[in-house]
Amino acid sequence: MRPGSSAVSPRPWNILLVSLDTTRPDPLHACGGSRVPTPALDRIAAGGWVFREMISPAPITLPAHASLFTAQNPWRHGARENTEYALSPTATTLAEELRGEGYTTAAFVASFIMESRFGLDQGFELYDDRLQGPEPGLGPGTVELPGAIVSQRAARWLGDYGARRRSGAETRPFFLFAHYYDAHAPYAPPPTFAEQYRERPYDGELAYQDVCLGGLLDALEASGEASRTLIWVVSDHGESLGEHGEAGHSLFVYEATQKVVSVLRLPRQDERLRAGASSRVVEMPCGLVDVAPTLLELALPGRPESAETTGPWKGDGRSLVPILEGRALEDRTIYCETLSPWISYHWAPLFAVRSEHWKYIHAPERELYDLNRDPGELDNRAVADPARADEMERQLATLLSGEGAPSARRQPTAEEMERLRSL
């Protein structure tokens, strides 16, 4: 922690980072919703922070996770779609940074789109992307894992780690990443959840996913490491569910797909956790690109502030630690994009910036929304308020004028395209 901050941990913390693919926050109890109870996510939110206005830079799995790991927007890291792109080996990831600082690193992922061939494995000693056995029901043609298997695999790793830690064979803190894919279409929750949520199968997947998350939290407790582990649960993007005529995600950058889950709990040793018994809600807009800089500041006391934005870690994110300590951060615009319309259909790609109250979308017919008055983004104000639209267009142009990465395009194989279609 930098001078003047209130961390009290005598050693580096463990970090558990969880990604809930395709998960909207608004149905979830822990995020203020009422449709889906979330006892596991509630365990994390209790005494922690819920970031209600965290924004994904892209409504697509690979670009969003690349941004989560690099603190860079997609135009900067270069991985701008699934399968046809990969994160460049020249990128510096959160796992690489933490491993270089003495962490042991492991990841368990649930989808073909997250396989190591797409570059997200950089910095992980163990990157478990197996979509075939030994678990029952897995074999050739499997493109995603049920959450229970992700939790079981991660739980075994945690059990082994805890045993090594107790015996003195392991002294390094861990960075563990777990990825759940259950909420992605097609929505087919297990029978109990399918029956309970017969009219809302997406919600059934969310409820099942939370149970799987609970299994992972139980394993963390059983390992003996919970008291010194920071937990952050995010989603990579949301799901339209019919809003704006889109059933799923990837074609638009409206709030339904861009607003994500973000629930953070510090280790029990930390004084800031003791300061509040209930969730603290953060309404200030922030981005997935802010997660890595925040984790690095929390995990690595004394890390130079310049390390977040210079050298190999040059990024678009910023640390949110001041918010956790009750201090203010300057307002800024959050960037998001989707190239899927162009890549898939040769429609125009979309680029957007979002402030606390306004969203501007650069499209063939530009769009401007007053999010306070019109949270559903149904009343385009670009014609009625051209000065504001012009100003936000300039902000977007300024963002995109920075130095970006070389294209990370790759040629997908026929097998990869078939697996992508099957999702």
Short mmCIF file of C-alpha atoms in Angstrom, two decimals:
data_model
loop_
_atom_site.label_atom_id
_atom_site.label_comp_id
_atom_site.label_asym_id
_atom_site.label_seq_id
_atom_site.Cartn_x
_atom_site.Cartn_y
_atom_site.Cartn_z
CA MET A 1 0.00 0.00 0.00
CA ARG A 2 1.24 3.50 -0.65
CA PRO A 3 2.17 5.81 2.24
CA GLY A 4 -0.88 6.89 4.18
CA SER A 5 -3.09 3.92 3.30
CA SER A 6 -4.57 1.64 5.92
CA ALA A 7 -3.55 -1.89 4.95
CA VAL A 8 -2.42 -4.06 7.86
CA SER A 9 -1.60 -7.38 6.18
CA PRO A 10 1.86 -8.62 7.25
CA ARG A 11 2.33 -10.53 4.00
CA PRO A 12 1.02 -10.38 0.44
CA TRP A 13 -2.60 -11.43 0.16
CA ASN A 14 -3.95 -14.30 -1.86
CA ILE A 15 -6.20 -13.20 -4.72
CA LEU A 16 -9.26 -15.06 -6.00
CA LEU A 17 -10.60 -13.44 -9.17
CA VAL A 18 -13.83 -14.91 -10.54
CA SER A 19 -15.39 -14.16 -13.94
CA LEU A 20 -19.08 -14.88 -14.54
CA ASP A 21 -19.46 -14.94 -18.30
CA THR A 22 -22.53 -13.25 -19.83
CA THR A 23 -23.95 -12.25 -16.45
CA ARG A 24 -26.13 -9.19 -16.04
CA PRO A 25 -26.00 -7.66 -12.56
CA ASP A 26 -29.60 -6.41 -12.40
CA PRO A 27 -31.32 -9.79 -11.69
CA LEU A 28 -28.90 -10.66 -8.86
CA HIS A 29 -29.79 -10.04 -5.23
CA ALA A 30 -26.22 -9.12 -4.32
CA CYS A 31 -26.26 -6.43 -7.01
CA GLY A 32 -29.59 -4.93 -6.00
CA GLY A 33 -31.87 -7.20 -8.02
CA SER A 34 -34.76 -9.32 -6.83
CA ARG A 35 -35.22 -12.05 -9.46
CA VAL A 36 -32.34 -14.34 -8.49
CA PRO A 37 -31.23 -15.05 -4.90
CA THR A 38 -27.43 -15.14 -4.63
CA PRO A 39 -26.39 -16.53 -1.24
CA ALA A 40 -22.81 -17.13 -2.42
CA LEU A 41 -22.34 -13.69 -3.95
CA ASP A 42 -24.01 -12.21 -0.87
CA ARG A 43 -21.24 -13.79 1.24
CA ILE A 44 -18.69 -11.77 -0.71
CA ALA A 45 -20.71 -8.57 -0.75
CA ALA A 46 -21.25 -8.61 3.03
CA GLY A 47 -18.85 -6.03 4.34
CA GLY A 48 -17.40 -5.51 0.89
CA TRP A 49 -18.08 -3.27 -2.09
CA VAL A 50 -20.58 -3.57 -4.93
CA PHE A 51 -19.62 -1.48 -7.95
CA ARG A 52 -23.00 -0.80 -9.55
CA GLU A 53 -21.62 1.10 -12.54
CA MET A 54 -18.71 -1.02 -13.75
CA ILE A 55 -18.58 -1.12 -17.54
CA SER A 56 -17.14 -3.73 -19.89
CA PRO A 57 -15.06 -2.48 -22.81
CA ALA A 58 -16.66 -5.04 -25.17
CA PRO A 59 -19.72 -7.31 -25.14
CA ILE A 60 -17.55 -10.25 -26.21
CA THR A 61 -15.68 -12.82 -24.11
CA LEU A 62 -12.10 -12.69 -25.42
CA PRO A 63 -11.73 -8.89 -25.73
CA ALA A 64 -13.34 -8.32 -22.33
CA HIS A 65 -11.09 -10.82 -20.57
CA ALA A 66 -8.03 -9.47 -22.35
CA SER A 67 -8.94 -6.04 -20.97
CA LEU A 68 -9.54 -7.50 -17.51
CA PHE A 69 -6.03 -9.01 -17.51
CA THR A 70 -4.13 -6.14 -19.17
CA ALA A 71 -5.99 -2.99 -18.00
CA GLN A 72 -6.10 -2.00 -21.67
CA ASN A 73 -9.05 -1.25 -23.92
CA PRO A 74 -9.43 -3.57 -26.93
CA TRP A 75 -8.10 -1.07 -29.45
CA ARG A 76 -4.92 -0.95 -27.36
CA HIS A 77 -4.34 -4.67 -26.63
CA GLY A 78 -5.53 -5.68 -30.10
CA ALA A 79 -7.71 -8.74 -29.29
CA ARG A 80 -11.01 -7.39 -30.58
CA GLU A 81 -13.17 -10.46 -31.26
CA ASN A 82 -13.39 -14.17 -30.46
CA THR A 83 -11.39 -16.83 -32.38
CA GLU A 84 -10.22 -14.45 -35.13
CA TYR A 85 -7.96 -12.68 -32.65
CA ALA A 86 -5.59 -13.62 -29.84
CA LEU A 87 -3.89 -11.64 -27.11
CA SER A 88 -0.36 -10.88 -28.28
CA PRO A 89 2.56 -12.47 -26.40
CA THR A 90 3.97 -8.95 -26.10
CA ALA A 91 1.10 -7.94 -23.80
CA THR A 92 1.77 -7.83 -20.06
CA THR A 93 -0.95 -9.50 -18.00
CA LEU A 94 -1.99 -9.34 -14.37
CA ALA A 95 -0.86 -12.95 -13.91
CA GLU A 96 2.58 -12.13 -15.29
CA GLU A 97 2.92 -9.15 -12.97
CA LEU A 98 1.88 -11.15 -9.91
CA ARG A 99 4.00 -14.15 -10.81
CA GLY A 100 6.97 -11.85 -11.20
CA GLU A 101 6.29 -10.59 -7.67
CA GLY A 102 6.40 -14.08 -6.19
CA TYR A 103 2.82 -15.33 -6.59
CA THR A 104 1.89 -18.84 -7.65
CA THR A 105 -0.73 -18.53 -10.39
CA ALA A 106 -3.48 -20.88 -11.56
CA ALA A 107 -6.60 -20.59 -13.74
CA PHE A 108 -9.61 -22.80 -14.41
CA VAL A 109 -11.74 -21.82 -17.40
CA ALA A 110 -15.02 -23.11 -18.76
CA SER A 111 -15.19 -22.30 -22.47
CA PHE A 112 -13.45 -23.03 -25.75
CA ILE A 113 -13.20 -19.25 -26.25
CA MET A 114 -10.91 -19.06 -23.22
CA GLU A 115 -8.50 -21.78 -24.36
CA SER A 116 -4.79 -21.03 -24.16
CA ARG A 117 -4.51 -20.78 -27.94
CA PHE A 118 -6.11 -17.32 -27.62
CA GLY A 119 -3.36 -15.95 -25.37
CA LEU A 120 -5.09 -15.53 -22.00
CA ASP A 121 -2.84 -18.12 -20.34
CA GLN A 122 0.11 -15.71 -20.16
CA GLY A 123 1.59 -15.68 -16.68
CA PHE A 124 -0.26 -18.73 -15.33
CA GLU A 125 1.78 -21.67 -14.06
CA LEU A 126 -1.35 -23.78 -14.41
CA TYR A 127 -3.98 -22.88 -16.99
CA ASP A 128 -6.61 -25.62 -16.95
CA ASP A 129 -8.65 -25.29 -20.14
CA ARG A 130 -9.46 -28.99 -20.55
CA LEU A 131 -12.88 -29.52 -22.09
CA GLN A 132 -12.56 -33.31 -22.09
CA GLY A 133 -12.66 -35.69 -19.08
CA PRO A 134 -11.90 -37.17 -16.72
CA GLU A 135 -15.27 -35.94 -15.44
CA PRO A 136 -18.37 -37.76 -16.75
CA GLY A 137 -20.11 -36.23 -19.76
CA LEU A 138 -17.05 -34.57 -21.25
CA GLY A 139 -15.52 -35.66 -24.50
CA PRO A 140 -14.83 -34.71 -28.12
CA GLY A 141 -17.04 -31.82 -29.16
CA THR A 142 -17.42 -30.35 -25.66
CA VAL A 143 -17.24 -26.56 -25.91
CA GLU A 144 -18.10 -25.51 -22.36
CA LEU A 145 -17.96 -26.85 -18.83
CA PRO A 146 -20.74 -26.73 -16.24
CA GLY A 147 -19.88 -24.57 -13.29
CA ALA A 148 -19.77 -27.53 -10.92
CA ILE A 149 -16.75 -28.94 -12.75
CA VAL A 150 -14.94 -25.59 -12.67
CA SER A 151 -15.53 -25.41 -8.92
CA GLN A 152 -14.42 -29.02 -8.37
CA ARG A 153 -11.18 -28.51 -10.27
CA ALA A 154 -10.40 -25.24 -8.52
CA ALA A 155 -11.35 -26.78 -5.16
CA ARG A 156 -8.84 -29.60 -5.63
CA TRP A 157 -6.15 -27.05 -6.39
CA LEU A 158 -7.05 -25.03 -3.31
CA GLY A 159 -6.98 -28.16 -1.15
CA ASP A 160 -3.52 -29.06 -2.40
CA TYR A 161 -2.31 -25.50 -1.94
CA GLY A 162 -3.64 -25.33 1.62
CA ALA A 163 -1.93 -28.61 2.52
CA ARG A 164 1.39 -27.40 1.11
CA ARG A 165 1.03 -24.10 2.93
CA ARG A 166 0.39 -25.82 6.27
CA SER A 167 3.35 -28.15 5.81
CA GLY A 168 5.67 -25.29 4.93
CA ALA A 169 6.23 -26.62 1.41
CA GLU A 170 4.52 -23.52 -0.05
CA THR A 171 5.21 -19.97 1.10
CA ARG A 172 4.02 -18.01 -1.93
CA PRO A 173 0.61 -16.31 -1.97
CA PHE A 174 -1.70 -17.42 -4.77
CA PHE A 175 -3.50 -15.74 -7.63
CA LEU A 176 -6.37 -18.01 -8.64
CA PHE A 177 -8.68 -17.20 -11.56
CA ALA A 178 -11.95 -19.10 -12.04
CA HIS A 179 -14.21 -18.64 -15.06
CA TYR A 180 -17.87 -19.73 -15.23
CA TYR A 181 -19.77 -19.93 -18.51
CA ASP A 182 -23.20 -21.17 -17.40
CA ALA A 183 -25.16 -17.99 -18.16
CA HIS A 184 -24.14 -18.05 -21.83
CA ALA A 185 -26.78 -19.19 -24.34
CA PRO A 186 -28.21 -21.72 -24.87
CA TYR A 187 -29.80 -21.50 -21.44
CA ALA A 188 -30.11 -25.05 -20.12
CA PRO A 189 -29.83 -25.09 -16.32
CA PRO A 190 -29.77 -28.42 -14.44
CA PRO A 191 -33.20 -30.01 -13.85
CA THR A 192 -33.86 -28.53 -10.39
CA PHE A 193 -33.15 -25.01 -11.62
CA ALA A 194 -34.90 -25.60 -14.93
CA GLU A 195 -38.07 -26.50 -13.04
CA GLN A 196 -37.85 -23.59 -10.61
CA TYR A 197 -37.15 -21.09 -13.39
CA ARG A 198 -39.25 -22.68 -16.10
CA GLU A 199 -40.24 -19.32 -17.60
CA ARG A 200 -36.83 -17.70 -17.06
CA PRO A 201 -34.10 -20.20 -17.99
CA TYR A 202 -31.43 -17.49 -18.04
CA ASP A 203 -32.23 -16.77 -14.39
CA GLY A 204 -32.03 -20.50 -13.72
CA GLU A 205 -28.48 -20.50 -15.05
CA LEU A 206 -27.64 -17.54 -12.80
CA ALA A 207 -29.02 -19.32 -9.74
CA TYR A 208 -27.10 -22.52 -10.57
CA GLN A 209 -23.94 -20.52 -11.19
CA ASP A 210 -24.22 -18.95 -7.73
CA VAL A 211 -24.46 -22.40 -6.15
CA CYS A 212 -21.26 -23.36 -7.97
CA LEU A 213 -19.60 -20.19 -6.71
CA GLY A 214 -20.67 -21.19 -3.22
CA GLY A 215 -18.82 -24.49 -3.66
CA LEU A 216 -15.67 -22.59 -4.54
CA LEU A 217 -16.02 -20.36 -1.47
CA ASP A 218 -16.51 -23.44 0.72
CA ALA A 219 -13.29 -24.90 -0.71
CA LEU A 220 -11.46 -21.67 0.07
CA GLU A 221 -12.66 -21.85 3.67
CA ALA A 222 -11.65 -25.51 3.93
CA SER A 223 -8.17 -24.70 2.63
CA GLY A 224 -7.53 -22.43 5.60
CA GLU A 225 -6.73 -19.51 3.30
CA ALA A 226 -9.97 -17.51 3.40
CA SER A 227 -8.87 -15.04 6.07
CA ARG A 228 -5.99 -13.78 3.93
CA THR A 229 -7.66 -13.95 0.53
CA LEU A 230 -9.03 -11.01 -1.45
CA ILE A 231 -12.05 -12.02 -3.57
CA TRP A 232 -13.31 -10.09 -6.58
CA VAL A 233 -16.19 -11.39 -8.68
CA VAL A 234 -16.89 -9.70 -12.01
CA SER A 235 -18.67 -10.55 -15.21
CA ASP A 236 -17.13 -9.98 -18.61
CA HIS A 237 -20.32 -8.56 -20.14
CA GLY A 238 -24.08 -8.84 -19.81
CA GLU A 239 -26.91 -10.16 -22.00
CA SER A 240 -29.55 -8.20 -23.92
CA LEU A 241 -32.43 -10.65 -23.39
CA GLY A 242 -34.43 -8.96 -26.16
CA GLU A 243 -33.62 -5.34 -25.33
CA HIS A 244 -33.08 -3.26 -28.48
CA GLY A 245 -34.03 -6.32 -30.50
CA GLU A 246 -30.95 -8.33 -29.51
CA ALA A 247 -31.45 -11.71 -27.90
CA GLY A 248 -27.87 -12.22 -26.71
CA HIS A 249 -24.82 -9.99 -26.96
CA SER A 250 -22.01 -8.74 -29.23
CA LEU A 251 -23.89 -6.55 -31.76
CA PHE A 252 -24.64 -3.50 -29.59
CA VAL A 253 -23.03 -1.54 -26.74
CA TYR A 254 -26.11 -0.63 -24.72
CA GLU A 255 -26.11 -0.93 -20.93
CA ALA A 256 -27.75 -4.37 -21.02
CA THR A 257 -24.49 -5.86 -22.26
CA GLN A 258 -21.95 -3.33 -20.99
CA LYS A 259 -22.87 -3.05 -17.31
CA VAL A 260 -21.26 -5.90 -15.38
CA VAL A 261 -21.20 -7.61 -12.01
CA SER A 262 -18.44 -6.31 -9.72
CA VAL A 263 -18.30 -7.39 -6.06
CA LEU A 264 -15.10 -7.02 -4.04
CA ARG A 265 -14.25 -8.28 -0.57
CA LEU A 266 -10.91 -7.64 1.11
CA PRO A 267 -9.23 -10.18 3.42
CA ARG A 268 -10.64 -10.32 6.92
CA GLN A 269 -7.36 -8.92 8.24
CA ASP A 270 -7.93 -5.58 6.54
CA GLU A 271 -9.21 -2.65 8.63
CA ARG A 272 -11.41 -1.36 5.82
CA LEU A 273 -13.43 -4.58 5.93
CA ARG A 274 -14.08 -4.18 9.65
CA ALA A 275 -15.40 -0.68 9.10
CA GLY A 276 -18.70 -1.86 7.65
CA ALA A 277 -20.91 -4.88 8.24
CA SER A 278 -23.04 -4.45 5.13
CA SER A 279 -22.28 -3.94 1.46
CA ARG A 280 -20.99 -0.57 0.41
CA VAL A 281 -22.36 0.47 -2.94
CA VAL A 282 -20.22 2.45 -5.37
CA GLU A 283 -22.21 4.39 -7.97
CA MET A 284 -19.26 6.04 -9.73
CA PRO A 285 -18.66 4.73 -13.27
CA CYS A 286 -15.57 2.57 -13.59
CA GLY A 287 -14.38 -0.13 -15.94
CA LEU A 288 -13.14 -3.71 -16.10
CA VAL A 289 -9.83 -2.11 -17.06
CA ASP A 290 -9.64 -0.79 -13.47
CA VAL A 291 -9.61 -4.23 -11.84
CA ALA A 292 -5.96 -5.13 -12.53
CA PRO A 293 -4.47 -1.80 -11.36
CA THR A 294 -6.58 -1.98 -8.20
CA LEU A 295 -5.47 -5.54 -7.48
CA LEU A 296 -1.83 -4.66 -8.02
CA GLU A 297 -2.03 -1.75 -5.59
CA LEU A 298 -3.84 -3.83 -2.99
CA ALA A 299 -1.57 -6.84 -3.36
CA LEU A 300 1.83 -5.19 -3.68
CA PRO A 301 2.51 -2.64 -0.92
CA GLY A 302 4.87 0.08 -2.04
CA ARG A 303 4.44 -0.58 -5.74
CA PRO A 304 5.34 2.69 -7.54
CA GLU A 305 2.29 4.55 -8.79
CA SER A 306 3.96 5.06 -12.18
CA ALA A 307 4.05 1.29 -12.70
CA GLU A 308 0.35 1.34 -13.50
CA THR A 309 0.72 3.48 -16.59
CA THR A 310 4.29 3.20 -17.86
CA GLY A 311 6.62 0.53 -19.18
CA PRO A 312 5.08 -2.85 -20.03
CA TRP A 313 2.04 -2.10 -17.87
CA LYS A 314 0.92 0.94 -19.87
CA GLY A 315 -2.85 0.77 -19.73
CA ASP A 316 -6.19 2.54 -19.68
CA GLY A 317 -7.28 1.48 -16.21
CA ARG A 318 -6.68 3.16 -12.88
CA SER A 319 -6.66 1.97 -9.29
CA LEU A 320 -9.94 2.20 -7.37
CA VAL A 321 -8.20 2.01 -3.99
CA PRO A 322 -9.04 5.67 -3.21
CA ILE A 323 -12.74 4.73 -3.35
CA LEU A 324 -12.17 1.91 -0.87
CA GLU A 325 -10.49 4.39 1.46
CA GLY A 326 -13.27 6.96 1.20
CA ARG A 327 -11.40 9.32 -1.10
CA ALA A 328 -12.63 10.81 -4.35
CA LEU A 329 -11.52 10.03 -7.89
CA GLU A 330 -11.80 12.43 -10.80
CA ASP A 331 -14.62 11.74 -13.23
CA ARG A 332 -13.64 10.20 -16.53
CA THR A 333 -15.29 8.66 -19.55
CA ILE A 334 -15.38 4.88 -19.98
CA TYR A 335 -14.75 3.37 -23.42
CA CYS A 336 -16.50 0.44 -25.08
CA GLU A 337 -16.65 -1.03 -28.57
CA THR A 338 -17.85 -3.93 -30.66
CA LEU A 339 -16.36 -5.01 -33.97
CA SER A 340 -18.68 -8.03 -34.19
CA PRO A 341 -21.21 -6.31 -36.48
CA TRP A 342 -18.46 -5.73 -39.04
CA ILE A 343 -16.69 -9.07 -38.66
CA SER A 344 -19.87 -11.15 -38.69
CA TYR A 345 -22.17 -9.19 -41.01
CA HIS A 346 -20.19 -6.31 -42.55
CA TRP A 347 -22.33 -3.87 -40.63
CA ALA A 348 -20.77 -0.80 -39.06
CA PRO A 349 -18.67 -1.39 -35.93
CA LEU A 350 -19.71 0.59 -32.86
CA PHE A 351 -17.58 2.74 -30.55
CA ALA A 352 -18.87 4.46 -27.43
CA VAL A 353 -17.94 6.55 -24.42
CA ARG A 354 -19.92 6.68 -21.20
CA SER A 355 -19.81 9.29 -18.45
CA GLU A 356 -21.70 9.31 -15.18
CA HIS A 357 -24.91 10.49 -16.82
CA TRP A 358 -24.45 10.24 -20.59
CA LYS A 359 -23.65 7.61 -23.23
CA TYR A 360 -22.49 8.47 -26.75
CA ILE A 361 -22.36 5.83 -29.50
CA HIS A 362 -20.51 6.48 -32.74
CA ALA A 363 -22.71 4.74 -35.32
CA PRO A 364 -23.96 5.48 -38.85
CA GLU A 365 -26.68 7.45 -37.06
CA ARG A 366 -24.97 8.69 -33.94
CA GLU A 367 -26.68 8.10 -30.60
CA LEU A 368 -26.73 10.06 -27.34
CA TYR A 369 -28.56 8.96 -24.19
CA ASP A 370 -29.27 10.66 -20.89
CA LEU A 371 -28.82 7.66 -18.60
CA ASN A 372 -30.36 9.39 -15.58
CA ARG A 373 -33.61 10.13 -17.37
CA ASP A 374 -33.52 7.25 -19.84
CA PRO A 375 -31.67 4.23 -18.38
CA GLY A 376 -33.13 1.97 -21.07
CA GLU A 377 -31.51 4.08 -23.82
CA LEU A 378 -34.70 4.50 -25.82
CA ASP A 379 -34.63 8.28 -26.48
CA ASN A 380 -31.76 9.25 -28.76
CA ARG A 381 -30.84 12.86 -27.89
CA ALA A 382 -28.13 13.35 -30.55
CA VAL A 383 -30.30 15.64 -32.69
CA ALA A 384 -31.80 17.49 -29.73
CA ASP A 385 -28.42 18.07 -28.06
CA PRO A 386 -25.82 18.29 -30.86
CA ALA A 387 -23.31 20.24 -28.75
CA ARG A 388 -23.09 17.44 -26.17
CA ALA A 389 -22.90 14.83 -28.92
CA ASP A 390 -20.07 16.77 -30.58
CA GLU A 391 -18.17 17.04 -27.31
CA MET A 392 -18.45 13.32 -26.58
CA GLU A 393 -17.45 12.54 -30.16
CA ARG A 394 -14.29 14.57 -29.53
CA GLN A 395 -13.65 12.63 -26.31
CA LEU A 396 -13.97 9.39 -28.23
CA ALA A 397 -11.64 10.60 -30.98
CA THR A 398 -9.06 11.62 -28.38
CA LEU A 399 -9.17 8.18 -26.78
CA LEU A 400 -8.75 6.43 -30.11
CA SER A 401 -5.89 8.68 -31.17
CA GLY A 402 -3.55 7.04 -28.64
CA GLU A 403 -1.00 4.40 -29.47
CA GLY A 404 -2.65 1.05 -30.06
CA ALA A 405 -1.28 -2.47 -30.41
CA PRO A 406 -0.65 -4.12 -33.76
CA SER A 407 -3.60 -6.15 -34.91
CA ALA A 408 -3.84 -9.47 -33.12
CA ARG A 409 -5.78 -11.06 -35.99
CA ARG A 410 -5.37 -14.79 -36.54
CA GLN A 411 -6.89 -17.19 -39.03
CA PRO A 412 -9.37 -19.45 -37.25
CA THR A 413 -9.48 -23.06 -38.31
CA ALA A 414 -12.64 -24.73 -39.63
CA GLU A 415 -12.77 -26.71 -36.38
CA GLU A 416 -12.62 -23.51 -34.30
CA MET A 417 -15.39 -21.88 -36.31
CA GLU A 418 -17.56 -24.96 -35.88
CA ARG A 419 -17.00 -24.93 -32.13
CA LEU A 420 -17.81 -21.23 -32.00
CA ARG A 421 -21.06 -21.81 -33.92
CA SER A 422 -22.00 -24.59 -31.50
CA LEU A 423 -21.92 -22.06 -28.66
#
